[in-house]
Amino acid sequence: MSNYGNPPSDPYGQNPQDPTGSSPQEPYGQPTQNPYGDQYAQGGYGAPQHAQFAHWGKRVGAYLIDGLILAAAMLPYYIGAGMAAGGATTEIDPITGQPTTTMGETSGLGLALMGLGFVLYLAVFIWNICIKQGKTGYSVGKGVMGIKLVKAETGQPIGAGMSFVRQLAHIIDAIPCYIGFLWPLWDAKRQTFADKIIGTYVIDQPKG
């Protein structure tokens, strides 16, 4: 049978255009969904356009809560420091006039408590600020205040390593008279200098 008059087939296997002029239907029939939900409609540089950035007061509240937890971990250190100071005796050499300090038995226990306090402080810091906050976005303080630390590009937690680096970057917040910690008061995205350097946001998102 002759093919004369029939439209030629597409050599690349594409479907012929709809004679009505309308564009062909999407191959899967559904629009691509935003992987981060309505809260993170992506814009330039992946910024969450509809995120509610955390108020400065909430960030301060979370910082104080985390600080109190670290202070509690250091309690053995404070006790040990007092014991070490009380158990030490100081004598003046009658010839040279130089003071000589001798540590007693009580001060030895005090030194042990000081070491324990330091270890506890380090353990709580690593667990709460690095691991917990890095993997979930919430430190204990942030969880209580209902705010979350996320990466600006993805809206996801930044990981334990970057959470530690962010803590180091807070040194820059403190250098110019601590103005970096106050920067969220007037910044459009409520970021500290450390947030801008690392690329993070602190947003309102209670733990669910």
Coordinates of C-alpha atoms in Angstrom, one line a residue:
M1 CA 0.0 0.0 0.0
S2 CA 1.4 3.5 -0.9
N3 CA 2.4 5.9 1.8
Y4 CA 1.8 8.9 -0.4
G5 CA 0.1 11.7 1.5
N6 CA 1.0 10.4 4.9
P7 CA 3.2 12.6 7.1
P8 CA 6.7 11.3 7.4
S9 CA 7.7 9.7 10.6
D10 CA 10.0 11.5 13.0
P11 CA 13.5 10.1 12.4
Y12 CA 14.4 10.7 16.1
G13 CA 11.3 8.8 17.4
Q14 CA 9.6 12.0 18.8
N15 CA 5.8 12.2 19.0
P16 CA 4.2 14.3 16.3
Q17 CA 3.0 17.7 17.4
D18 CA -0.6 18.0 18.5
P19 CA -2.6 19.4 15.5
T20 CA -4.4 21.8 17.9
G21 CA -1.2 23.5 18.6
S22 CA -1.1 22.8 22.3
S23 CA 2.1 21.6 23.9
P24 CA 2.4 17.8 24.6
Q25 CA 1.6 16.6 28.1
E26 CA 4.4 16.2 30.6
P27 CA 5.8 12.6 30.4
Y28 CA 4.8 11.8 34.0
G29 CA 1.8 14.0 34.3
Q30 CA 2.8 15.7 37.5
P31 CA 4.9 18.8 38.2
T32 CA 8.2 18.4 40.0
Q33 CA 7.7 18.8 43.8
N34 CA 9.9 20.9 46.0
P35 CA 11.9 18.4 48.1
Y36 CA 11.9 20.7 51.1
G37 CA 8.2 21.4 51.2
D38 CA 6.4 24.7 51.0
Q39 CA 8.6 26.3 53.5
Y40 CA 11.6 26.1 51.2
A41 CA 10.5 27.4 47.8
Q42 CA 13.8 27.7 46.1
G43 CA 15.1 31.0 44.7
G44 CA 18.5 32.3 43.6
Y45 CA 21.4 30.5 45.3
G46 CA 18.9 28.1 46.9
A47 CA 17.7 30.5 49.5
P48 CA 14.4 29.5 51.2
Q49 CA 12.1 32.2 50.1
H50 CA 9.3 31.5 52.6
A51 CA 11.3 30.5 55.6
Q52 CA 10.6 32.4 58.9
F53 CA 14.0 33.4 60.2
A54 CA 14.4 33.1 63.9
H55 CA 14.0 36.2 66.0
W56 CA 17.2 37.4 67.8
G57 CA 15.6 36.9 71.2
K58 CA 15.0 33.2 70.5
R59 CA 18.6 32.8 69.5
V60 CA 19.7 34.4 72.7
G61 CA 17.4 32.2 74.7
A62 CA 18.8 29.1 73.0
Y63 CA 22.4 30.3 73.6
L64 CA 21.7 30.8 77.4
I65 CA 20.1 27.4 77.8
D66 CA 23.1 25.7 76.0
G67 CA 25.4 27.8 78.1
L68 CA 23.8 26.7 81.4
I69 CA 24.1 23.1 80.4
L70 CA 27.8 23.6 79.7
A71 CA 28.2 25.4 83.0
A72 CA 26.5 22.5 84.8
A73 CA 29.0 20.1 83.2
M74 CA 31.8 22.3 84.6
L75 CA 30.6 22.1 88.2
P76 CA 33.2 19.5 89.2
Y77 CA 35.8 21.8 87.9
Y78 CA 34.7 24.7 90.1
I79 CA 34.5 22.5 93.1
G80 CA 37.9 21.1 92.4
A81 CA 39.4 24.5 91.9
G82 CA 38.1 25.6 95.3
M83 CA 39.5 22.4 97.0
A84 CA 42.9 22.8 95.3
A85 CA 43.1 26.4 96.4
G86 CA 42.1 25.5 100.0
G87 CA 44.5 22.6 100.3
A88 CA 47.6 24.4 99.0
T89 CA 50.0 26.0 101.4
T90 CA 52.4 28.8 100.6
E91 CA 55.7 29.4 102.4
I92 CA 58.2 32.2 102.0
D93 CA 61.8 31.2 101.6
P94 CA 63.7 33.2 104.4
I95 CA 66.8 33.5 102.3
T96 CA 65.5 34.3 98.8
G97 CA 62.2 35.7 99.8
Q98 CA 60.5 33.7 97.0
P99 CA 57.1 32.1 97.8
T100 CA 56.9 28.3 97.5
T101 CA 53.5 26.6 97.1
T102 CA 52.9 23.1 98.3
M103 CA 49.9 21.0 97.2
G104 CA 48.3 18.9 99.9
E105 CA 46.2 15.8 99.7
T106 CA 43.0 17.7 99.5
S107 CA 44.3 19.8 96.6
G108 CA 45.2 16.5 94.8
L109 CA 41.5 15.5 94.9
G110 CA 40.7 19.0 93.7
L111 CA 42.9 18.7 90.7
A112 CA 41.2 15.4 89.8
L113 CA 37.8 17.1 90.0
M114 CA 39.1 19.9 87.8
G115 CA 40.1 17.4 85.2
L116 CA 36.7 15.6 85.4
G117 CA 34.9 18.9 84.9
F118 CA 37.0 19.7 81.9
V119 CA 36.3 16.3 80.3
L120 CA 32.5 16.6 81.0
Y121 CA 32.5 20.1 79.5
L122 CA 34.2 18.8 76.3
A123 CA 31.9 15.8 76.1
V124 CA 28.7 17.9 76.4
F125 CA 30.0 20.4 73.9
I126 CA 30.8 17.7 71.3
W127 CA 27.5 16.0 71.9
N128 CA 25.2 19.0 72.0
I129 CA 26.8 21.6 69.8
C130 CA 28.6 19.4 67.2
I131 CA 26.8 16.1 66.9
K132 CA 23.2 16.8 67.9
Q133 CA 23.0 20.3 66.3
G134 CA 24.9 19.2 63.3
K135 CA 22.8 16.1 62.5
T136 CA 19.3 17.4 63.5
G137 CA 19.6 21.2 63.4
Y138 CA 18.7 21.4 67.1
S139 CA 20.9 21.8 70.1
V140 CA 19.1 21.4 73.4
G141 CA 18.6 25.1 73.6
K142 CA 17.4 25.5 70.0
G143 CA 14.9 22.6 70.5
V144 CA 13.4 24.3 73.6
M145 CA 13.1 27.6 71.7
G146 CA 11.7 26.0 68.6
I147 CA 14.4 27.2 66.2
K148 CA 16.6 25.2 63.8
L149 CA 20.0 25.6 62.2
V150 CA 20.0 24.7 58.5
K151 CA 22.3 25.1 55.5
A152 CA 21.1 28.0 53.3
E153 CA 21.5 26.1 50.0
T154 CA 19.5 23.0 51.0
G155 CA 17.5 23.7 54.1
Q156 CA 19.0 20.6 55.7
P157 CA 21.2 20.2 58.8
I158 CA 24.9 21.1 58.2
G159 CA 26.6 18.0 59.8
A160 CA 28.7 17.7 62.9
G161 CA 32.0 18.9 61.3
M162 CA 30.5 22.1 59.9
S163 CA 28.7 22.7 63.1
F164 CA 32.1 22.7 64.9
V165 CA 33.6 25.0 62.2
R166 CA 30.6 27.4 62.7
Q167 CA 31.4 27.6 66.4
L168 CA 35.0 28.5 65.5
A169 CA 33.6 31.2 63.1
H170 CA 31.8 32.8 66.0
I171 CA 35.2 34.2 66.9
I172 CA 34.8 36.6 64.1
D173 CA 31.4 37.7 65.5
A174 CA 33.2 38.5 68.8
I175 CA 36.2 40.4 67.3
P176 CA 34.6 43.7 66.4
C177 CA 33.1 44.4 69.9
Y178 CA 30.8 41.4 69.6
I179 CA 28.8 43.2 66.9
G180 CA 28.5 40.0 64.9
F181 CA 26.2 38.5 67.5
L182 CA 24.0 41.6 67.3
W183 CA 23.9 41.6 63.5
P184 CA 20.7 39.5 63.3
L185 CA 18.8 42.4 64.9
W186 CA 18.9 44.4 61.6
D187 CA 20.0 41.8 59.0
A188 CA 17.3 40.8 56.5
K189 CA 18.0 37.1 56.9
R190 CA 18.9 37.4 60.6
Q191 CA 22.4 36.0 60.2
T192 CA 25.5 36.5 62.3
F193 CA 28.8 36.9 60.5
A194 CA 29.5 33.2 61.2
D195 CA 26.2 32.3 59.5
K196 CA 27.2 34.3 56.4
I197 CA 30.6 32.8 56.3
I198 CA 29.4 29.2 56.7
G199 CA 26.2 29.7 54.7
T200 CA 23.6 28.9 57.4
Y201 CA 20.2 30.2 58.5
V202 CA 18.5 29.8 61.9
I203 CA 14.8 29.5 61.3
D204 CA 11.6 29.1 63.3
Q205 CA 10.7 25.4 63.2
P206 CA 9.6 23.6 66.4
K207 CA 10.7 20.0 66.8
G208 CA 8.0 17.7 65.6

